[in-house]
Amino acid sequence: MMTPQEYKDALMWRYACKKFDPAARIAPATWDALEEAFHLAPSSLGLQLWHFIVVDDREIREKLCEASFNQTQVRDASKYVVLCARRDVQDSDLLAHINRAHEVLNTSEERMQSAYAKYKGYSVFWQGDEGKSWMESQVHLAAGFVAAAAACLHVDTCIMGGIVPAKYDEILGLEDSPYRTVLGMAFGYRSPEDAHALEAKVRYPKDKVISHC
Amino acid sequence: MMTPQEYKDALMWRYACKKFDPAARIAPATWDALEEAFHLAPSSLGLQLWHFIVVDDREIREKLCEASFNQTQVRDASKYVVLCARRDVQDSDLLAHINRAHEVLNTSEERMQSAYAKYKGYSVFWQGDEGKSWMESQVHLAAGFVAAAAACLHVDTCIMGGIVPAKYDEILGLEDSPYRTVLGMAFGYRSPEDAHALEAKVRYPKDKVISHC
Ligand SMILES: Cc1cc2nc3c(=O)[nH]c(=O)nc-3n(C[C@H](O)[C@H](O)[C@H](O)COP(=O)(O)O)c2cc1C
Ligand SMILES: Cc1cc2nc3c(=O)[nH]c(=O)nc-3n(C[C@H](O)[C@H](O)[C@H](O)COP(=O)(O)O)c2cc1C
């Protein structure tokens, strides 16, 4: 647990790291907590329609860097994760989730049946273009969740939207898989040369983005 | 700062709260830190194409509750926030952001010009249906960011996707505004009656959602 002031300090400490120290590595216990944050991130209906690929392979990193307009974070960060969304949702995905709930919670046959009916009722969420957008949104939510986690562990991050997802899919062999690339995310420690670390935060005044009624 | 183990404990403590204690209120300093988390959440290009409405008014809360399939979190939570995305992006939005950066960072006229050109080059992001999806994703990212923040402050949350955004827009008078409702988010403290608080987390085994290469 943190105090409100400690949390505000962490928020000010965090920034989108532009230049990582390539020599600074994340300790295993710290990385484990960040993988847990991915694993336990909340999702709509708990469906977890996502997959996270931790890319340690140097050659793949170089290729992904090229497919990211050569943004150096992809290459230099201690850890680099590719965040993927499901291409589409099948009945079998709903059943997989319900079976998992059954396994974990030991739910009754009856509750499983009613969960399945409920999920089917929501299926408009994941159909067509709206569905694609819905699944991408889930992945962004996970990115925000883990970015906040990293700040509390004083691990620097950069969420990477400036990538070519189709090239990532190609490099990672995702084209015939049920998943497609949505975002990248770099984790590590800021280089002392990253001038951005010292810059003031560019945000609109609070009352422009938050109102009360 | 938290240790990896403390962070994992916070992740396990967090859950999507189904029943808030209507009498338990968030202290002002704690709420202030959560507003700061909304305010300082990262966004693509830093554009902050969002608006957050903190709804304290009881009557409006009741109406939003009805527009959320009567999910009681909307009514009972200490704080309820409606997360909105821009309907569309105008040149004036880019200029507003660049002017703000100028104000905060005291950037040169030249750097401002080149930032403007860069932003214009990205404008495919926020056009058409893809753009709508992109702006919704940003808002989901903020929701994830703040949900993680709340867990560190031991404030319970529920992200609310089970709402009727068009009805929210009507209730909040957003129809002719540049913003539209994407999500709701409830903040407060779990009721001792919320059985969900004690249930095990339903997640796929870690190696089903995270892979390494
Ligand atoms: C985008 C989004 C929308 C959600 N909408 C609702 C909702 O309308 N009502 C609700 O009770 N829970 C909602 N949830 C909570 C999820 O059901 C919950 O996070 C998921 O089942 C995982 O459980 P946990 O968060 O308790 O670990 C939503 C979660 C997300 C991420
Ligand atoms: C979805 C998303 C995509 C982003 N893509 C990139 C990127 O490709 N490269 C980069 O350097 N920063 C990227 N950023 C970082 C933002 O530019 C940054 O968060 C924003 O300007 C606010 O600054 P701050 O995070 O330092 O407070 C991205 C952020 C988000 C949320």
Coordinates of C-alpha atoms and ligand atoms in Angstrom, one line a residue:
Chain A
M1 CA 0.0 0.0 0.0
M2 CA 1.1 3.5 -0.7
T3 CA 0.1 6.9 0.8
P4 CA -1.6 9.4 -1.6
Q5 CA 1.6 11.5 -1.6
E6 CA 3.8 8.5 -2.4
Y7 CA 1.4 7.7 -5.3
K8 CA 1.6 11.2 -6.6
D9 CA 5.4 11.0 -6.4
A10 CA 5.3 7.8 -8.5
L11 CA 3.1 9.5 -11.0
M12 CA 5.5 12.4 -11.4
W13 CA 8.5 10.0 -11.6
R14 CA 6.9 8.0 -14.4
Y15 CA 7.3 9.2 -18.0
A16 CA 7.4 7.7 -21.4
C17 CA 11.1 6.7 -21.5
K18 CA 12.7 7.6 -24.8
K19 CA 16.1 6.3 -24.2
F20 CA 16.8 3.2 -22.0
D21 CA 20.1 2.3 -20.5
P22 CA 20.9 -0.9 -22.5
A23 CA 23.1 -2.2 -19.6
A24 CA 20.5 -1.9 -16.9
R25 CA 18.5 -5.1 -16.5
I26 CA 15.3 -5.7 -14.5
A27 CA 15.8 -8.2 -11.6
P28 CA 13.9 -11.4 -11.9
A29 CA 11.6 -10.9 -8.9
T30 CA 10.6 -7.4 -10.2
W31 CA 9.9 -8.8 -13.7
D32 CA 7.9 -11.6 -12.2
A33 CA 5.6 -9.0 -10.5
L34 CA 5.2 -7.2 -13.8
E35 CA 4.2 -10.4 -15.6
E36 CA 1.7 -11.0 -12.8
A37 CA 0.3 -7.5 -13.5
F38 CA -0.3 -8.6 -17.2
H39 CA -1.7 -11.9 -16.0
L40 CA -4.1 -10.3 -13.4
A41 CA -5.2 -7.3 -15.4
P42 CA -8.9 -6.9 -15.5
S43 CA -10.8 -7.5 -18.7
S44 CA -14.5 -7.3 -19.9
L45 CA -16.4 -10.3 -18.5
G46 CA -13.0 -11.6 -17.5
L47 CA -12.5 -13.1 -20.9
Q48 CA -8.8 -12.3 -21.3
L49 CA -9.0 -12.1 -25.1
W50 CA -5.3 -11.3 -25.3
H51 CA -1.8 -12.7 -25.4
F52 CA 1.5 -11.1 -24.3
I53 CA 4.8 -12.1 -25.9
V54 CA 8.0 -11.3 -24.0
V55 CA 10.7 -10.9 -26.7
D56 CA 14.2 -11.6 -25.4
D57 CA 15.7 -12.8 -28.6
R58 CA 18.1 -10.1 -29.9
E59 CA 17.6 -10.8 -33.5
I60 CA 13.8 -10.5 -33.2
R61 CA 14.2 -7.4 -31.2
E62 CA 16.3 -5.8 -34.0
K63 CA 13.6 -6.7 -36.5
L64 CA 10.8 -5.3 -34.3
C65 CA 12.9 -2.1 -33.9
E66 CA 12.9 -1.7 -37.6
A67 CA 9.2 -2.3 -37.7
S68 CA 8.8 0.5 -35.1
F69 CA 10.3 3.3 -37.1
N70 CA 13.6 2.5 -35.5
Q71 CA 12.5 3.7 -32.1
T72 CA 15.5 2.6 -30.0
Q73 CA 13.4 1.6 -26.9
V74 CA 12.5 -1.6 -28.7
R75 CA 16.1 -2.6 -29.0
D76 CA 17.6 -1.1 -25.8
A77 CA 15.0 -1.9 -23.1
S78 CA 15.6 -4.7 -20.6
K79 CA 12.3 -6.3 -21.5
Y80 CA 10.1 -5.8 -24.5
V81 CA 6.5 -7.1 -24.7
V82 CA 4.2 -7.3 -27.7
L83 CA 0.6 -7.0 -26.6
C84 CA -1.8 -8.9 -28.8
A85 CA -5.6 -9.1 -29.1
R86 CA -7.7 -12.0 -30.4
R87 CA -8.7 -11.7 -34.0
D88 CA -12.1 -13.0 -33.3
V89 CA -14.1 -14.7 -30.6
Q90 CA -15.6 -18.2 -31.0
D91 CA -18.1 -20.0 -28.8
S92 CA -15.1 -22.2 -27.8
D93 CA -13.5 -19.1 -26.2
L94 CA -16.6 -18.5 -24.0
L95 CA -16.6 -22.2 -23.1
A96 CA -12.9 -22.1 -22.3
H97 CA -13.5 -19.3 -19.9
I98 CA -16.5 -20.9 -18.3
N99 CA -14.6 -24.1 -17.8
R100 CA -11.7 -22.2 -16.3
A101 CA -14.1 -20.5 -13.8
H102 CA -15.6 -23.9 -13.0
E103 CA -12.1 -25.2 -12.4
V104 CA -11.1 -22.3 -10.1
L105 CA -14.3 -21.6 -8.3
N106 CA -15.8 -25.1 -8.5
T107 CA -19.1 -23.6 -9.7
S108 CA -22.2 -25.7 -10.2
E109 CA -23.3 -27.0 -13.6
E110 CA -26.2 -24.7 -13.4
R111 CA -24.2 -21.5 -12.8
M112 CA -22.0 -22.5 -15.7
Q113 CA -25.0 -22.8 -18.0
S114 CA -26.3 -19.4 -16.9
A115 CA -22.9 -17.8 -17.4
Y116 CA -22.8 -19.2 -20.9
A117 CA -26.2 -17.8 -21.7
K118 CA -25.2 -14.4 -20.3
Y119 CA -22.0 -14.3 -22.4
K120 CA -23.9 -15.3 -25.5
G121 CA -26.2 -12.3 -24.8
Y122 CA -23.2 -10.0 -24.9
S123 CA -21.8 -11.3 -28.1
V124 CA -22.6 -8.1 -29.9
F125 CA -19.5 -6.7 -28.1
W126 CA -17.1 -8.8 -30.1
Q127 CA -18.6 -8.9 -33.5
G128 CA -17.5 -7.1 -36.6
D129 CA -15.5 -3.9 -36.6
E130 CA -16.9 -2.8 -33.2
G131 CA -15.6 -6.1 -31.9
K132 CA -12.1 -5.5 -33.2
S133 CA -12.1 -2.1 -31.5
W134 CA -13.4 -3.7 -28.3
M135 CA -10.6 -6.2 -28.2
E136 CA -8.0 -3.6 -28.9
S137 CA -9.4 -1.5 -26.1
Q138 CA -9.0 -4.4 -23.7
V139 CA -5.3 -4.6 -24.6
H140 CA -4.8 -0.9 -24.1
L141 CA -6.4 -1.2 -20.7
A142 CA -3.8 -3.9 -19.8
A143 CA -1.1 -1.6 -21.0
G144 CA -2.3 1.2 -18.7
F145 CA -2.6 -1.2 -15.9
V146 CA 1.0 -2.5 -16.2
A147 CA 2.4 1.0 -16.9
A148 CA 1.1 2.0 -13.5
A149 CA 2.4 -1.1 -11.9
A150 CA 5.9 -0.5 -13.3
A151 CA 5.9 3.1 -11.9
C152 CA 5.3 1.7 -8.4
L153 CA 8.3 -0.6 -8.8
H154 CA 10.4 2.2 -10.3
V155 CA 10.7 0.5 -13.6
D156 CA 10.7 2.8 -16.6
T157 CA 8.3 2.0 -19.5
C158 CA 7.3 3.2 -22.9
I159 CA 4.1 2.1 -24.4
M160 CA 4.7 1.9 -28.2
G161 CA 1.9 2.7 -30.5
G162 CA 4.3 3.9 -33.2
I163 CA 4.8 0.4 -34.7
V164 CA 3.6 -1.4 -37.8
P165 CA 1.4 -4.2 -36.4
A166 CA 1.3 -6.1 -39.7
K167 CA 5.1 -6.3 -39.7
Y168 CA 5.2 -7.4 -36.1
D169 CA 2.7 -10.2 -37.0
E170 CA 4.9 -11.3 -39.8
I171 CA 8.1 -11.2 -37.7
L172 CA 6.4 -13.1 -34.8
G173 CA 4.6 -15.5 -37.1
L174 CA 1.2 -14.5 -35.8
E175 CA -0.4 -14.3 -39.2
D176 CA -2.1 -17.7 -39.0
S177 CA -2.6 -17.5 -35.2
P178 CA -5.7 -16.4 -33.4
Y179 CA -3.8 -13.2 -32.2
R180 CA -2.7 -10.0 -33.8
T181 CA -0.3 -7.3 -32.6
V182 CA -1.9 -4.2 -31.0
L183 CA 0.9 -2.5 -29.0
G184 CA 4.5 -2.8 -27.9
M185 CA 5.7 -2.0 -24.4
A186 CA 9.3 -1.5 -23.3
F187 CA 10.5 -1.9 -19.7
G188 CA 13.8 -1.1 -18.2
Y189 CA 15.7 1.8 -16.7
R190 CA 16.2 5.3 -18.2
S191 CA 19.5 6.3 -19.6
P192 CA 21.1 9.3 -17.9
E193 CA 21.2 10.8 -21.4
D194 CA 17.4 10.9 -21.7
A195 CA 16.6 14.6 -21.4
H196 CA 12.9 13.8 -21.5
A197 CA 13.2 12.4 -17.9
L198 CA 13.9 15.9 -16.6
E199 CA 11.2 17.7 -18.5
A200 CA 8.0 19.0 -16.9
K201 CA 4.9 17.0 -17.6
V202 CA 2.9 18.4 -20.5
R203 CA -0.7 18.1 -19.4
Y204 CA -3.7 20.4 -19.7
P205 CA -4.7 22.1 -16.5
K206 CA -6.6 19.6 -14.4
D207 CA -9.9 21.4 -14.7
K208 CA -9.8 21.1 -18.5
V209 CA -9.8 17.3 -18.4
I210 CA -11.8 16.6 -15.1
S211 CA -15.1 18.2 -14.3
H212 CA -17.5 17.6 -11.4
C213 CA -21.3 17.5 -11.3
Chain B
M1 CA 7.8 2.6 -4.2
M2 CA 6.6 -0.9 -3.5
T3 CA 8.5 -4.2 -3.4
P4 CA 7.6 -6.9 -6.0
Q5 CA 5.9 -8.9 -3.3
E6 CA 3.9 -5.9 -2.0
Y7 CA 2.8 -5.3 -5.6
K8 CA 1.7 -8.9 -6.1
D9 CA -0.3 -8.6 -2.9
A10 CA -2.0 -5.5 -4.2
L11 CA -2.8 -7.3 -7.4
M12 CA -4.4 -10.1 -5.5
W13 CA -6.3 -7.7 -3.2
R14 CA -7.8 -5.9 -6.2
Y15 CA -11.0 -7.3 -7.8
A16 CA -13.9 -5.9 -9.7
C17 CA -16.1 -4.8 -6.8
K18 CA -19.7 -5.9 -7.2
K19 CA -21.1 -4.4 -4.0
F20 CA -19.8 -1.2 -2.4
D21 CA -20.4 -0.2 1.1
P22 CA -22.6 3.0 0.6
A23 CA -21.4 4.5 3.9
A24 CA -17.7 4.2 3.2
R25 CA -16.3 7.4 1.7
I26 CA -12.9 8.0 0.1
A27 CA -10.8 10.6 2.0
P28 CA -10.1 13.8 0.1
A29 CA -6.3 13.3 -0.1
T30 CA -6.8 9.8 -1.5
W31 CA -9.3 11.0 -4.0
D32 CA -7.0 13.8 -5.0
A33 CA -4.2 11.2 -5.8
L34 CA -6.7 9.3 -8.0
E35 CA -7.7 12.4 -9.9
E36 CA -4.0 13.0 -10.4
A37 CA -3.8 9.5 -11.9
F38 CA -6.5 10.4 -14.4
H39 CA -4.8 13.7 -15.1
L40 CA -1.3 12.2 -15.6
A41 CA -2.3 9.0 -17.4
P42 CA -0.2 8.5 -20.6
S43 CA -1.8 9.0 -24.0
S44 CA -0.8 8.6 -27.6
L45 CA 1.3 11.6 -28.6
G46 CA 0.3 13.1 -25.2
L47 CA -2.9 14.4 -26.9
Q48 CA -5.2 13.7 -23.9
L49 CA -8.3 13.3 -26.2
W50 CA -10.5 12.6 -23.2
H51 CA -12.6 14.1 -20.4
F52 CA -13.4 12.6 -17.1
I53 CA -16.7 13.6 -15.3
V54 CA -16.9 13.0 -11.5
V55 CA -20.5 12.5 -10.7
D56 CA -21.4 13.4 -7.1
D57 CA -25.0 14.5 -7.7
R58 CA -27.4 11.8 -6.3
E59 CA -30.1 12.3 -8.8
I60 CA -27.7 12.0 -11.8
R61 CA -26.2 8.9 -10.1
E62 CA -29.7 7.2 -9.9
K63 CA -30.3 7.9 -13.6
L64 CA -26.8 6.6 -14.6
C65 CA -27.5 3.5 -12.5
E66 CA -30.7 2.9 -14.5
A67 CA -28.6 3.4 -17.7
S68 CA -26.2 0.7 -16.4
F69 CA -28.7 -2.2 -16.2
N70 CA -29.2 -1.2 -12.6
Q71 CA -25.7 -2.3 -11.6
T72 CA -25.6 -1.0 -8.0
Q73 CA -22.0 0.1 -8.1
V74 CA -23.0 3.2 -10.0
R75 CA -25.3 4.3 -7.1
D76 CA -23.4 3.0 -4.1
A77 CA -19.8 3.8 -4.8
S78 CA -18.2 6.7 -3.0
K79 CA -17.1 8.2 -6.3
Y80 CA -18.3 7.5 -9.8
V81 CA -16.5 8.7 -12.9
V82 CA -17.7 8.8 -16.5
L83 CA -14.8 8.4 -18.9
C84 CA -15.3 10.2 -22.2
A85 CA -13.5 10.3 -25.5
R86 CA -13.4 13.0 -28.1
R87 CA -15.9 12.6 -30.9
D88 CA -13.4 13.7 -33.4
V89 CA -10.1 15.5 -33.6
Q90 CA -9.6 19.0 -35.2
D91 CA -6.5 20.9 -36.2
S92 CA -7.4 23.1 -33.2
D93 CA -6.8 20.1 -30.9
L94 CA -3.3 19.6 -32.2
L95 CA -2.6 23.3 -31.9
A96 CA -4.0 23.4 -28.4
H97 CA -1.7 20.6 -27.4
I98 CA 1.3 22.2 -29.0
N99 CA 0.6 25.5 -27.4
R100 CA 0.3 23.7 -24.0
A101 CA 3.7 22.1 -24.6
H102 CA 5.1 25.5 -25.5
E103 CA 3.7 26.9 -22.2
V104 CA 5.0 24.2 -20.0
L105 CA 8.4 23.5 -21.7
N106 CA 9.0 26.9 -23.2
T107 CA 9.8 25.2 -26.5
S108 CA 11.0 27.2 -29.5
E109 CA 8.8 28.3 -32.3
E110 CA 10.8 25.9 -34.5
R111 CA 10.2 22.9 -32.3
M112 CA 6.5 23.8 -32.2
Q113 CA 6.3 23.9 -36.0
S114 CA 8.0 20.6 -36.4
A115 CA 5.7 19.0 -33.7
Y116 CA 2.7 20.3 -35.6
A117 CA 4.0 18.7 -38.9
K118 CA 4.6 15.5 -37.1
Y119 CA 1.2 15.3 -35.6
K120 CA -0.5 16.1 -38.9
G121 CA 1.5 13.1 -40.3
Y122 CA -0.2 10.9 -37.7
S123 CA -3.7 12.1 -38.5
V124 CA -4.6 8.7 -40.0
F125 CA -4.8 7.5 -36.4
W126 CA -7.8 9.6 -35.5
Q127 CA -9.8 9.5 -38.7
G128 CA -13.0 7.6 -39.4
D129 CA -14.0 4.4 -37.6
E130 CA -10.4 3.5 -36.8
G131 CA -10.1 6.9 -35.2
K132 CA -13.1 6.3 -33.0
S133 CA -11.6 3.0 -31.9
W134 CA -8.2 4.6 -31.3
M135 CA -9.8 7.3 -29.0
E136 CA -11.8 4.6 -27.1
S137 CA -8.6 2.7 -26.6
Q138 CA -6.9 5.7 -25.0
V139 CA -9.8 5.9 -22.5
H140 CA -9.5 2.2 -21.7
L141 CA -5.8 2.7 -21.1
A142 CA -6.6 5.5 -18.6
A143 CA -9.1 3.2 -16.9
G144 CA -6.4 0.5 -16.5
F145 CA -3.9 3.0 -15.3
V146 CA -6.2 4.4 -12.6
A147 CA -7.5 0.9 -11.6
A148 CA -3.9 0.0 -10.8
A149 CA -3.4 3.2 -8.9
A150 CA -6.5 2.6 -6.8
A151 CA -5.3 -0.9 -5.8
C152 CA -2.1 0.6 -4.4
L153 CA -4.1 3.0 -2.3
H154 CA -6.4 0.1 -1.2
V155 CA -9.4 1.8 -2.9
D156 CA -11.8 -0.7 -4.5
T157 CA -12.9 -0.1 -8.1
C158 CA -15.2 -1.5 -10.7
I159 CA -14.7 -0.5 -14.3
M160 CA -18.2 -0.4 -15.9
G161 CA -18.5 -1.4 -19.5
G162 CA -22.0 -2.7 -19.0
I163 CA -23.6 0.7 -19.6
V164 CA -25.6 2.4 -22.3
P165 CA -23.3 5.1 -23.5
A166 CA -26.0 6.9 -25.5
K167 CA -28.2 7.2 -22.4
Y168 CA -25.2 8.5 -20.4
D169 CA -24.6 11.1 -23.0
E170 CA -28.2 12.2 -22.8
I171 CA -28.2 12.3 -19.0
L172 CA -25.0 14.2 -18.9
G173 CA -25.9 16.6 -21.7
L174 CA -22.9 15.5 -23.8
E175 CA -24.9 15.1 -27.1
D176 CA -23.8 18.5 -28.4
S177 CA -20.4 18.4 -26.8
P178 CA -17.1 17.3 -28.3
Y179 CA -17.1 14.2 -26.0
R180 CA -19.0 11.0 -25.7
T181 CA -19.2 8.4 -23.0
V182 CA -17.0 5.3 -23.2
L183 CA -16.8 3.8 -19.7
G184 CA -17.9 4.3 -16.2
M185 CA -15.7 3.6 -13.2
A186 CA -16.8 3.2 -9.6
F187 CA -14.5 3.9 -6.6
G188 CA -15.0 3.2 -2.9
Y189 CA -14.8 0.4 -0.4
R190 CA -16.2 -3.2 -0.7
S191 CA -19.2 -4.2 1.3
P192 CA -18.6 -7.0 3.7
E193 CA -21.5 -8.7 1.9
D194 CA -19.6 -8.8 -1.4
A195 CA -18.9 -12.6 -1.7
H196 CA -16.8 -11.9 -4.9
A197 CA -14.2 -10.3 -2.7
L198 CA -13.3 -13.7 -1.2
E199 CA -13.4 -15.7 -4.5
A200 CA -10.2 -16.9 -6.1
K201 CA -9.1 -15.1 -9.2
V202 CA -10.4 -16.6 -12.4
R203 CA -7.4 -16.4 -14.8
Y204 CA -6.0 -18.8 -17.4
P205 CA -2.7 -20.3 -16.3
K206 CA 0.0 -17.8 -16.9
D207 CA 1.7 -19.7 -19.7
K208 CA -1.5 -19.6 -21.7
V209 CA -1.5 -15.7 -21.8
I210 CA 2.2 -15.0 -21.6
S211 CA 4.8 -16.6 -23.9
H212 CA 8.5 -15.9 -24.3
C213 CA 10.7 -15.9 -27.4
Ligands
LIG1 C1 -13.6 -2.8 -19.8 C2 -14.2 -3.5 -18.6 C3 -15.6 -3.4 -18.4 C4 -16.2 -4.1 -17.3 N1 -17.5 -3.9 -17.1 C5 -18.1 -4.4 -15.9 C6 -19.4 -4.2 -15.6 O1 -20.2 -3.5 -16.3 N2 -19.9 -4.7 -14.4 C7 -19.1 -5.4 -13.5 O2 -19.6 -5.8 -12.5 N3 -17.8 -5.7 -13.9 C8 -17.3 -5.2 -15.0 N4 -15.9 -5.4 -15.3 C9 -15.1 -6.2 -14.4 C10 -14.7 -7.6 -15.0 O3 -15.8 -8.5 -15.1 C11 -13.6 -8.2 -14.2 O4 -12.5 -7.3 -14.2 C12 -13.1 -9.5 -14.6 O5 -14.1 -10.4 -14.5 C13 -11.9 -10.0 -13.9 O6 -12.1 -10.1 -12.5 P1 -11.3 -9.3 -11.4 O7 -11.2 -7.8 -11.9 O8 -12.2 -9.3 -10.2 O9 -10.0 -9.8 -11.2 C14 -15.4 -4.8 -16.4 C15 -14.0 -4.9 -16.6 C16 -13.4 -4.3 -17.7 C17 -12.0 -4.3 -17.9
LIG2 C1 -1.1 4.1 -26.7 C2 0.2 4.9 -26.6 C3 1.2 4.8 -27.6 C4 2.4 5.5 -27.5 N1 3.3 5.3 -28.5 C5 4.6 5.8 -28.3 C6 5.6 5.6 -29.2 O1 5.5 4.9 -30.2 N2 6.9 6.1 -29.0 C7 7.1 6.9 -27.9 O2 8.2 7.4 -27.7 N3 6.1 7.2 -27.0 C8 4.9 6.7 -27.2 N4 3.9 6.9 -26.2 C9 4.2 7.8 -25.1 C10 3.4 9.1 -25.1 O3 3.9 10.0 -26.1 C11 3.4 9.8 -23.7 O4 2.8 8.9 -22.8 C12 2.7 11.1 -23.6 O5 3.4 12.0 -24.5 C13 2.7 11.7 -22.2 O6 4.0 11.8 -21.7 P1 4.5 11.0 -20.4 O7 4.0 9.6 -20.6 O8 6.0 11.2 -20.5 O9 3.9 11.7 -19.2 C14 2.7 6.3 -26.3 C15 1.7 6.4 -25.3 C16 0.5 5.7 -25.4 C17 -0.5 5.8 -24.3

